Amino acid sequence: MSERQALSGNQPAEPGPAADPAAAAVAAAEAAVHVTCQPRFAGTEAVEVHKVVRGELGEPNLAVFPQLPDRGVWARQQARSTAMITELGFDLQPHGWRIGVPDGMDARRARSLLRSDENLLADVLGAEKKPAARIKLNVLGPWSLAAGLHLGNGERAVADHGARRDIIEAYAQGLGDWLTRLSRITALRHFTVQLEEPALGAVLDGALPTASGYRTLRSVPRQEVRQLLGALVEHVNQHHNVSWVAQLAQQDGRWRERVDLVHQAGIDALVLDPVGLDHAGWERAAALVESGGRLFLQVLEPGQKPPGVVQAVKDILRPWRMLGLGLERLGALRLMPRGDFSASGAAEVISCLQALTGYAQALEQTRVDA
């Protein structure tokens, strides 16, 4: 049996009938080709970013919870994700964020900024005639989070078996609590959670440098990595309607093994950049689609002159057809820019998202007509 056949043989159960009109609308939107993006935008004015996001990524597209890293270290992904852990305090040291201590001034600022952003999101969504029921949230994956935190002795938390387990279990609880809060203050009922795992390969391969920089940390056993990641996914799924997507380091020479691992942990969607992806990589992606998974395909560089709809659709469908995937499966596609908007002005963001929306509409019509 081929690698692709083995993976595609695990078919997920068909979802049951929608319990209410809102759930039916979410299910219909999730079954169609649509557009989303990475959440990082330039500037410090969150209200202005929300205007662009809501204007260009309203239904049937998938809007995001914006992040503005220009506001400082407290607004960047490591601090923002760590701020979701309420059971453990943290503070900022010269070598990075330290966990397992009383909250420092920078930790309090990170938590306050996240809470302020949540309240703004609630205000923005609440002002809409038909408040959104779904959104995409980006957070660090648990292993990249642990790799980026330090213990009291300055060493990376991921180096200590007990510490990394405590952190990831607390993170699972904190992430679930965060979704509960968002559900309480908004009409959101379906969350697409994108786990960014840039350090996963280094954790598995023992390639993370120690605090001194002279050695590397021991590799973490694959079984432990899979088990704790799967436990996080399972915990959150018990309380919320979540679709999971993993963003892995695609240049990793063992990328397909990482895809296997996250799929076994319960994550059935990938962020995928077609540039540089070889045939074996496309085969793995196709197997994921055949097993009921989804692909978040990065197809347009911000600032790049977008190709016309006909050319763009041909480029997207070429590997699809080469792999023998039916056009009726195009609903597995979500189109994204290549990279984020952290260096893009509003006009560039709007131009990019409008072009992607045109491509998505053409692909969706192709799916419907198949």
CSV table of C-alpha atoms in Angstrom, one decimal:
chain,number,residue,atom,x,y,z
A,1,MET,CA,0.0,0.0,0.0
A,2,SER,CA,1.4,3.4,-0.9
A,3,GLU,CA,1.9,6.2,1.6
A,4,ARG,CA,-0.9,8.2,0.0
A,5,GLN,CA,-3.3,5.2,0.1
A,6,ALA,CA,-2.5,4.5,3.7
A,7,LEU,CA,-3.3,8.1,4.8
A,8,SER,CA,-6.3,8.5,2.6
A,9,GLY,CA,-7.9,5.3,3.9
A,10,ASN,CA,-8.8,6.9,7.2
A,11,GLN,CA,-12.0,8.6,6.3
A,12,PRO,CA,-13.6,10.8,8.9
A,13,ALA,CA,-17.2,10.4,9.8
A,14,GLU,CA,-19.7,12.5,7.9
A,15,PRO,CA,-21.0,15.4,10.0
A,16,GLY,CA,-24.5,15.1,11.2
A,17,PRO,CA,-27.3,17.5,10.3
A,18,ALA,CA,-26.9,21.1,11.4
A,19,ALA,CA,-28.7,21.9,14.7
A,20,ASP,CA,-29.7,25.4,13.7
A,21,PRO,CA,-29.5,27.9,10.8
A,22,ALA,CA,-26.3,29.4,12.1
A,23,ALA,CA,-24.6,26.1,12.2
A,24,ALA,CA,-25.9,25.3,8.7
A,25,ALA,CA,-24.4,28.6,7.4
A,26,VAL,CA,-21.1,27.8,9.0
A,27,ALA,CA,-21.1,24.3,7.5
A,28,ALA,CA,-21.9,25.6,4.0
A,29,ALA,CA,-19.1,28.2,4.2
A,30,GLU,CA,-16.6,25.7,5.4
A,31,ALA,CA,-17.5,23.4,2.5
A,32,ALA,CA,-16.7,26.1,-0.1
A,33,VAL,CA,-13.5,27.5,-1.5
A,34,HIS,CA,-12.8,30.7,0.3
A,35,VAL,CA,-10.0,33.2,1.3
A,36,THR,CA,-8.3,33.9,4.6
A,37,CYS,CA,-4.8,35.2,5.5
A,38,GLN,CA,-2.2,35.4,8.2
A,39,PRO,CA,-3.2,37.7,11.0
A,40,ARG,CA,-0.1,40.0,11.2
A,41,PHE,CA,-0.6,43.5,9.9
A,42,ALA,CA,1.5,46.7,9.8
A,43,GLY,CA,0.9,49.6,12.1
A,44,THR,CA,-0.5,50.1,15.6
A,45,GLU,CA,-4.1,51.1,14.9
A,46,ALA,CA,-6.2,48.0,15.4
A,47,VAL,CA,-9.5,49.7,14.5
A,48,GLU,CA,-8.3,50.5,11.0
A,49,VAL,CA,-7.0,47.0,10.5
A,50,HIS,CA,-10.4,45.6,11.6
A,51,LYS,CA,-12.1,47.7,8.9
A,52,VAL,CA,-10.0,46.2,6.2
A,53,VAL,CA,-10.3,42.6,7.6
A,54,ARG,CA,-14.1,42.8,7.9
A,55,GLY,CA,-14.4,44.5,4.6
A,56,GLU,CA,-12.4,42.0,2.6
A,57,LEU,CA,-12.8,38.8,4.6
A,58,GLY,CA,-16.5,38.8,5.5
A,59,GLU,CA,-18.6,35.8,4.6
A,60,PRO,CA,-18.1,33.6,2.7
A,61,ASN,CA,-14.4,34.3,3.4
A,62,LEU,CA,-12.8,33.6,6.7
A,63,ALA,CA,-11.8,36.6,8.7
A,64,VAL,CA,-8.9,36.6,11.2
A,65,PHE,CA,-8.2,38.1,14.6
A,66,PRO,CA,-5.6,40.7,13.8
A,67,GLN,CA,-2.2,40.9,15.4
A,68,LEU,CA,-0.1,44.1,15.2
A,69,PRO,CA,3.5,43.2,16.1
A,70,ASP,CA,4.6,46.9,15.6
A,71,ARG,CA,3.0,47.6,19.0
A,72,GLY,CA,6.0,45.9,20.6
A,73,VAL,CA,7.3,42.7,22.1
A,74,TRP,CA,4.1,42.3,24.1
A,75,ALA,CA,2.0,42.0,20.9
A,76,ARG,CA,4.2,39.4,19.2
A,77,GLN,CA,3.3,35.7,18.9
A,78,GLN,CA,5.4,34.4,21.8
A,79,ALA,CA,4.1,36.8,24.4
A,80,ARG,CA,0.5,36.7,23.0
A,81,SER,CA,0.4,32.9,23.1
A,82,THR,CA,2.0,32.7,26.6
A,83,ALA,CA,-0.5,35.2,27.9
A,84,MET,CA,-3.2,32.6,27.4
A,85,ILE,CA,-1.6,30.5,30.1
A,86,THR,CA,-3.3,31.7,33.3
A,87,GLU,CA,-1.9,29.0,35.6
A,88,LEU,CA,1.7,30.1,35.2
A,89,GLY,CA,3.3,33.5,35.5
A,90,PHE,CA,6.0,34.8,33.2
A,91,ASP,CA,8.3,37.8,32.7
A,92,LEU,CA,10.7,39.2,30.2
A,93,GLN,CA,14.5,38.7,30.6
A,94,PRO,CA,17.4,39.7,28.4
A,95,HIS,CA,17.5,36.1,27.0
A,96,GLY,CA,13.7,35.9,26.4
A,97,TRP,CA,10.5,35.1,28.2
A,98,ARG,CA,10.8,33.2,31.5
A,99,ILE,CA,8.0,31.0,32.7
A,100,GLY,CA,7.1,29.8,36.2
A,101,VAL,CA,7.5,33.1,38.0
A,102,PRO,CA,5.1,35.8,39.2
A,103,ASP,CA,3.9,37.9,36.3
A,104,GLY,CA,6.3,40.7,35.5
A,105,MET,CA,5.4,44.1,34.1
A,106,ASP,CA,5.8,42.9,30.5
A,107,ALA,CA,3.6,39.9,31.1
A,108,ARG,CA,0.9,42.1,32.6
A,109,ARG,CA,1.1,44.3,29.6
A,110,ALA,CA,0.9,41.3,27.2
A,111,ARG,CA,-2.2,40.0,29.0
A,112,SER,CA,-3.8,43.4,29.1
A,113,LEU,CA,-3.2,44.0,25.4
A,114,LEU,CA,-4.7,40.6,24.5
A,115,ARG,CA,-7.8,41.3,26.6
A,116,SER,CA,-8.1,44.8,25.0
A,117,ASP,CA,-7.9,43.2,21.6
A,118,GLU,CA,-10.6,40.7,22.5
A,119,ASN,CA,-12.9,43.5,23.7
A,120,LEU,CA,-12.3,45.4,20.5
A,121,LEU,CA,-13.1,42.3,18.4
A,122,ALA,CA,-16.4,41.9,20.4
A,123,ASP,CA,-17.3,45.6,19.7
A,124,VAL,CA,-16.5,45.3,16.0
A,125,LEU,CA,-18.4,42.0,15.5
A,126,GLY,CA,-21.3,43.3,17.6
A,127,ALA,CA,-21.7,46.3,15.4
A,128,GLU,CA,-22.4,44.2,12.3
A,129,LYS,CA,-25.9,43.6,11.1
A,130,LYS,CA,-25.2,39.9,11.0
A,131,PRO,CA,-22.4,39.2,13.5
A,132,ALA,CA,-19.9,36.6,12.2
A,133,ALA,CA,-20.1,33.1,13.6
A,134,ARG,CA,-16.6,32.0,12.6
A,135,ILE,CA,-13.1,33.3,12.7
A,136,LYS,CA,-9.5,32.1,12.3
A,137,LEU,CA,-7.1,32.5,15.3
A,138,ASN,CA,-3.4,32.1,15.1
A,139,VAL,CA,-1.3,30.9,18.1
A,140,LEU,CA,2.0,29.2,18.6
A,141,GLY,CA,1.9,25.5,18.5
A,142,PRO,CA,2.6,24.0,22.0
A,143,TRP,CA,6.1,22.7,21.1
A,144,SER,CA,7.3,26.0,19.5
A,145,LEU,CA,5.8,27.8,22.6
A,146,ALA,CA,7.8,25.6,25.0
A,147,ALA,CA,10.9,26.0,22.8
A,148,GLY,CA,10.6,29.8,23.1
A,149,LEU,CA,10.2,29.9,26.9
A,150,HIS,CA,13.0,29.7,29.5
A,151,LEU,CA,13.2,28.4,33.0
A,152,GLY,CA,14.6,30.2,36.0
A,153,ASN,CA,18.1,28.9,35.2
A,154,GLY,CA,17.9,30.4,31.7
A,155,GLU,CA,17.6,27.1,29.9
A,156,ARG,CA,14.8,26.5,27.4
A,157,ALA,CA,11.7,25.0,29.1
A,158,VAL,CA,11.5,22.3,26.5
A,159,ALA,CA,14.7,20.8,27.8
A,160,ASP,CA,13.0,19.7,31.1
A,161,HIS,CA,10.5,16.8,30.8
A,162,GLY,CA,8.3,17.9,33.7
A,163,ALA,CA,8.4,21.6,32.8
A,164,ARG,CA,7.4,21.1,29.2
A,165,ARG,CA,4.5,18.8,30.2
A,166,ASP,CA,3.3,21.3,32.7
A,167,ILE,CA,3.5,24.2,30.2
A,168,ILE,CA,1.7,22.4,27.4
A,169,GLU,CA,-1.0,21.1,29.7
A,170,ALA,CA,-1.5,24.6,31.1
A,171,TYR,CA,-1.5,26.0,27.6
A,172,ALA,CA,-4.3,23.5,26.5
A,173,GLN,CA,-6.4,24.7,29.5
A,174,GLY,CA,-5.6,28.3,28.7
A,175,LEU,CA,-6.4,28.0,25.0
A,176,GLY,CA,-9.7,26.3,25.8
A,177,ASP,CA,-10.6,29.1,28.3
A,178,TRP,CA,-9.7,31.7,25.7
A,179,LEU,CA,-12.1,30.3,23.2
A,180,THR,CA,-14.8,30.1,26.0
A,181,ARG,CA,-14.3,33.8,26.6
A,182,LEU,CA,-14.5,34.7,22.9
A,183,SER,CA,-17.7,32.6,22.6
A,184,ARG,CA,-19.1,34.5,25.6
A,185,ILE,CA,-18.4,38.0,24.4
A,186,THR,CA,-19.2,37.4,20.7
A,187,ALA,CA,-21.5,35.4,18.5
A,188,LEU,CA,-18.6,33.3,17.3
A,189,ARG,CA,-19.3,29.6,17.3
A,190,HIS,CA,-16.7,28.0,15.0
A,191,PHE,CA,-13.0,28.6,15.4
A,192,THR,CA,-10.3,27.8,12.9
A,193,VAL,CA,-7.2,27.6,15.1
A,194,GLN,CA,-3.9,27.8,13.2
A,195,LEU,CA,-1.0,26.3,15.2
A,196,GLU,CA,2.3,27.8,14.1
A,197,GLU,CA,5.0,25.3,14.7
A,198,PRO,CA,8.3,26.7,13.3
A,199,ALA,CA,10.4,24.9,15.9
A,200,LEU,CA,8.8,21.5,15.8
A,201,GLY,CA,11.5,20.0,13.6
A,202,ALA,CA,14.3,21.3,15.8
A,203,VAL,CA,12.5,19.9,18.9
A,204,LEU,CA,12.2,16.5,17.3
A,205,ASP,CA,15.8,16.5,15.9
A,206,GLY,CA,17.6,17.8,18.9
A,207,ALA,CA,18.7,20.9,16.9
A,208,LEU,CA,17.7,23.6,19.4
A,209,PRO,CA,20.7,25.4,20.9
A,210,THR,CA,21.2,25.5,24.6
A,211,ALA,CA,21.2,28.7,26.6
A,212,SER,CA,25.0,28.9,26.2
A,213,GLY,CA,24.8,28.3,22.5
A,214,TYR,CA,27.7,25.8,22.5
A,215,ARG,CA,25.5,22.7,22.4
A,216,THR,CA,22.1,21.6,21.3
A,217,LEU,CA,19.3,20.1,23.5
A,218,ARG,CA,18.4,16.5,23.4
A,219,SER,CA,15.6,15.6,21.0
A,220,VAL,CA,12.2,15.1,22.5
A,221,PRO,CA,10.7,11.6,21.7
A,222,ARG,CA,8.3,11.6,18.8
A,223,GLN,CA,5.7,9.7,20.9
A,224,GLU,CA,5.8,12.4,23.6
A,225,VAL,CA,5.5,15.2,21.0
A,226,ARG,CA,2.5,13.5,19.4
A,227,GLN,CA,0.8,12.6,22.7
A,228,LEU,CA,0.9,16.1,24.2
A,229,LEU,CA,-0.1,17.8,20.9
A,230,GLY,CA,-3.0,15.3,20.6
A,231,ALA,CA,-4.0,15.9,24.2
A,232,LEU,CA,-4.2,19.6,23.6
A,233,VAL,CA,-6.4,19.2,20.5
A,234,GLU,CA,-8.6,16.7,22.3
A,235,HIS,CA,-9.1,18.9,25.3
A,236,VAL,CA,-10.1,21.9,23.3
A,237,ASN,CA,-12.4,19.9,21.0
A,238,GLN,CA,-14.3,18.7,24.1
A,239,HIS,CA,-15.7,22.2,24.6
A,240,HIS,CA,-15.6,24.0,21.3
A,241,ASN,CA,-16.3,23.6,17.6
A,242,VAL,CA,-12.7,23.9,16.2
A,243,SER,CA,-11.0,23.2,12.9
A,244,TRP,CA,-7.3,22.8,13.3
A,245,VAL,CA,-4.6,23.8,10.8
A,246,ALA,CA,-0.8,23.4,11.3
A,247,GLN,CA,1.8,25.6,9.8
A,248,LEU,CA,5.1,23.7,9.7
A,249,ALA,CA,8.6,24.7,8.4
A,250,GLN,CA,8.1,23.5,4.8
A,251,GLN,CA,11.9,23.7,4.1
A,252,ASP,CA,12.4,21.0,6.7
A,253,GLY,CA,13.9,18.0,5.0
A,254,ARG,CA,11.7,15.7,7.1
A,255,TRP,CA,8.5,17.8,6.5
A,256,ARG,CA,6.4,14.8,5.4
A,257,GLU,CA,7.2,13.0,8.7
A,258,ARG,CA,6.1,16.2,10.6
A,259,VAL,CA,2.8,16.1,8.6
A,260,ASP,CA,2.3,12.5,9.6
A,261,LEU,CA,2.8,13.4,13.2
A,262,VAL,CA,0.4,16.3,13.4
A,263,HIS,CA,-2.2,14.3,11.4
A,264,GLN,CA,-2.0,11.5,13.9
A,265,ALA,CA,-2.5,14.1,16.7
A,266,GLY,CA,-5.8,15.1,15.2
A,267,ILE,CA,-4.9,18.0,12.9
A,268,ASP,CA,-6.2,17.5,9.4
A,269,ALA,CA,-5.2,20.8,7.6
A,270,LEU,CA,-1.9,22.4,6.5
A,271,VAL,CA,-0.7,25.7,5.4
A,272,LEU,CA,1.0,24.9,2.1
A,273,ASP,CA,3.3,27.0,-0.1
A,274,PRO,CA,3.4,25.4,-3.6
A,275,VAL,CA,6.7,27.1,-4.4
A,276,GLY,CA,9.4,24.5,-4.1
A,277,LEU,CA,7.1,21.7,-3.2
A,278,ASP,CA,8.3,18.5,-4.9
A,279,HIS,CA,6.1,15.7,-6.2
A,280,ALA,CA,6.4,13.7,-2.9
A,281,GLY,CA,5.2,16.8,-1.0
A,282,TRP,CA,2.2,17.1,-3.3
A,283,GLU,CA,1.4,13.5,-2.8
A,284,ARG,CA,1.3,14.0,0.9
A,285,ALA,CA,-0.9,17.0,0.5
A,286,ALA,CA,-3.2,15.0,-1.8
A,287,ALA,CA,-3.5,12.2,0.7
A,288,LEU,CA,-4.5,14.7,3.3
A,289,VAL,CA,-7.3,16.0,1.0
A,290,GLU,CA,-8.5,12.4,0.3
A,291,SER,CA,-8.7,11.7,4.0
A,292,GLY,CA,-11.1,14.7,4.4
A,293,GLY,CA,-8.4,17.3,5.3
A,294,ARG,CA,-7.9,20.8,3.9
A,295,LEU,CA,-5.1,22.9,2.4
A,296,PHE,CA,-4.5,26.5,3.1
A,297,LEU,CA,-2.7,27.3,-0.1
A,298,GLN,CA,-0.4,30.4,-0.2
A,299,VAL,CA,-0.7,31.6,-3.8
A,300,LEU,CA,0.0,35.4,-4.0
A,301,GLU,CA,2.8,37.5,-2.6
A,302,PRO,CA,1.6,40.8,-1.1
A,303,GLY,CA,2.6,43.6,-3.4
A,304,GLN,CA,3.0,41.3,-6.4
A,305,LYS,CA,1.0,42.1,-9.5
A,306,PRO,CA,-1.7,39.5,-9.4
A,307,PRO,CA,-2.2,37.3,-12.4
A,308,GLY,CA,-5.6,37.3,-14.1
A,309,VAL,CA,-8.3,34.9,-12.8
A,310,VAL,CA,-8.0,32.5,-15.7
A,311,GLN,CA,-4.2,32.1,-15.3
A,312,ALA,CA,-4.3,31.9,-11.5
A,313,VAL,CA,-7.0,29.2,-11.6
A,314,LYS,CA,-5.0,27.2,-14.2
A,315,ASP,CA,-1.9,27.4,-12.0
A,316,ILE,CA,-3.8,26.2,-8.9
A,317,LEU,CA,-5.6,23.4,-10.8
A,318,ARG,CA,-2.4,22.1,-12.5
A,319,PRO,CA,-1.1,20.0,-9.5
A,320,TRP,CA,-4.6,19.2,-8.5
A,321,ARG,CA,-5.3,17.4,-11.8
A,322,MET,CA,-1.8,16.0,-12.0
A,323,LEU,CA,-2.5,14.2,-8.7
A,324,GLY,CA,-5.9,12.9,-9.9
A,325,LEU,CA,-7.9,14.9,-7.4
A,326,GLY,CA,-11.5,15.4,-8.5
A,327,LEU,CA,-12.8,18.9,-8.9
A,328,GLU,CA,-15.6,18.1,-6.5
A,329,ARG,CA,-12.9,18.1,-3.8
A,330,LEU,CA,-11.9,21.8,-4.4
A,331,GLY,CA,-13.9,22.7,-1.3
A,332,ALA,CA,-10.8,21.5,0.6
A,333,LEU,CA,-9.0,24.7,-0.6
A,334,ARG,CA,-8.5,27.9,1.3
A,335,LEU,CA,-6.5,30.5,-0.5
A,336,MET,CA,-4.1,32.8,1.3
A,337,PRO,CA,-1.4,35.3,0.5
A,338,ARG,CA,2.2,34.0,0.7
A,339,GLY,CA,3.4,35.5,3.9
A,340,ASP,CA,1.7,38.1,6.0
A,341,PHE,CA,0.9,41.8,5.8
A,342,SER,CA,3.3,43.1,8.4
A,343,ALA,CA,5.0,45.3,5.8
A,344,SER,CA,2.0,46.1,3.7
A,345,GLY,CA,-0.2,49.2,3.6
A,346,ALA,CA,-4.0,49.1,3.5
A,347,ALA,CA,-4.2,49.5,-0.3
A,348,GLU,CA,-1.8,46.6,-0.8
A,349,VAL,CA,-3.7,44.4,1.6
A,350,ILE,CA,-7.0,45.2,-0.1
A,351,SER,CA,-5.6,44.5,-3.6
A,352,CYS,CA,-4.2,41.2,-2.6
A,353,LEU,CA,-7.3,39.9,-0.8
A,354,GLN,CA,-9.6,41.1,-3.6
A,355,ALA,CA,-7.5,39.2,-6.2
A,356,LEU,CA,-7.6,36.1,-4.0
A,357,THR,CA,-11.4,36.4,-3.6
A,358,GLY,CA,-11.7,36.5,-7.4
A,359,TYR,CA,-9.7,33.2,-7.7
A,360,ALA,CA,-11.7,31.6,-4.9
A,361,GLN,CA,-15.0,32.5,-6.6
A,362,ALA,CA,-13.9,31.0,-9.9
A,363,LEU,CA,-12.6,27.8,-8.2
A,364,GLU,CA,-15.9,27.5,-6.2
A,365,GLN,CA,-17.9,27.8,-9.4
A,366,THR,CA,-15.7,25.1,-10.9
A,367,ARG,CA,-16.4,22.8,-7.9
A,368,VAL,CA,-20.2,23.5,-8.1
A,369,ASP,CA,-20.2,22.7,-11.9
A,370,ALA,CA,-18.1,19.5,-11.5
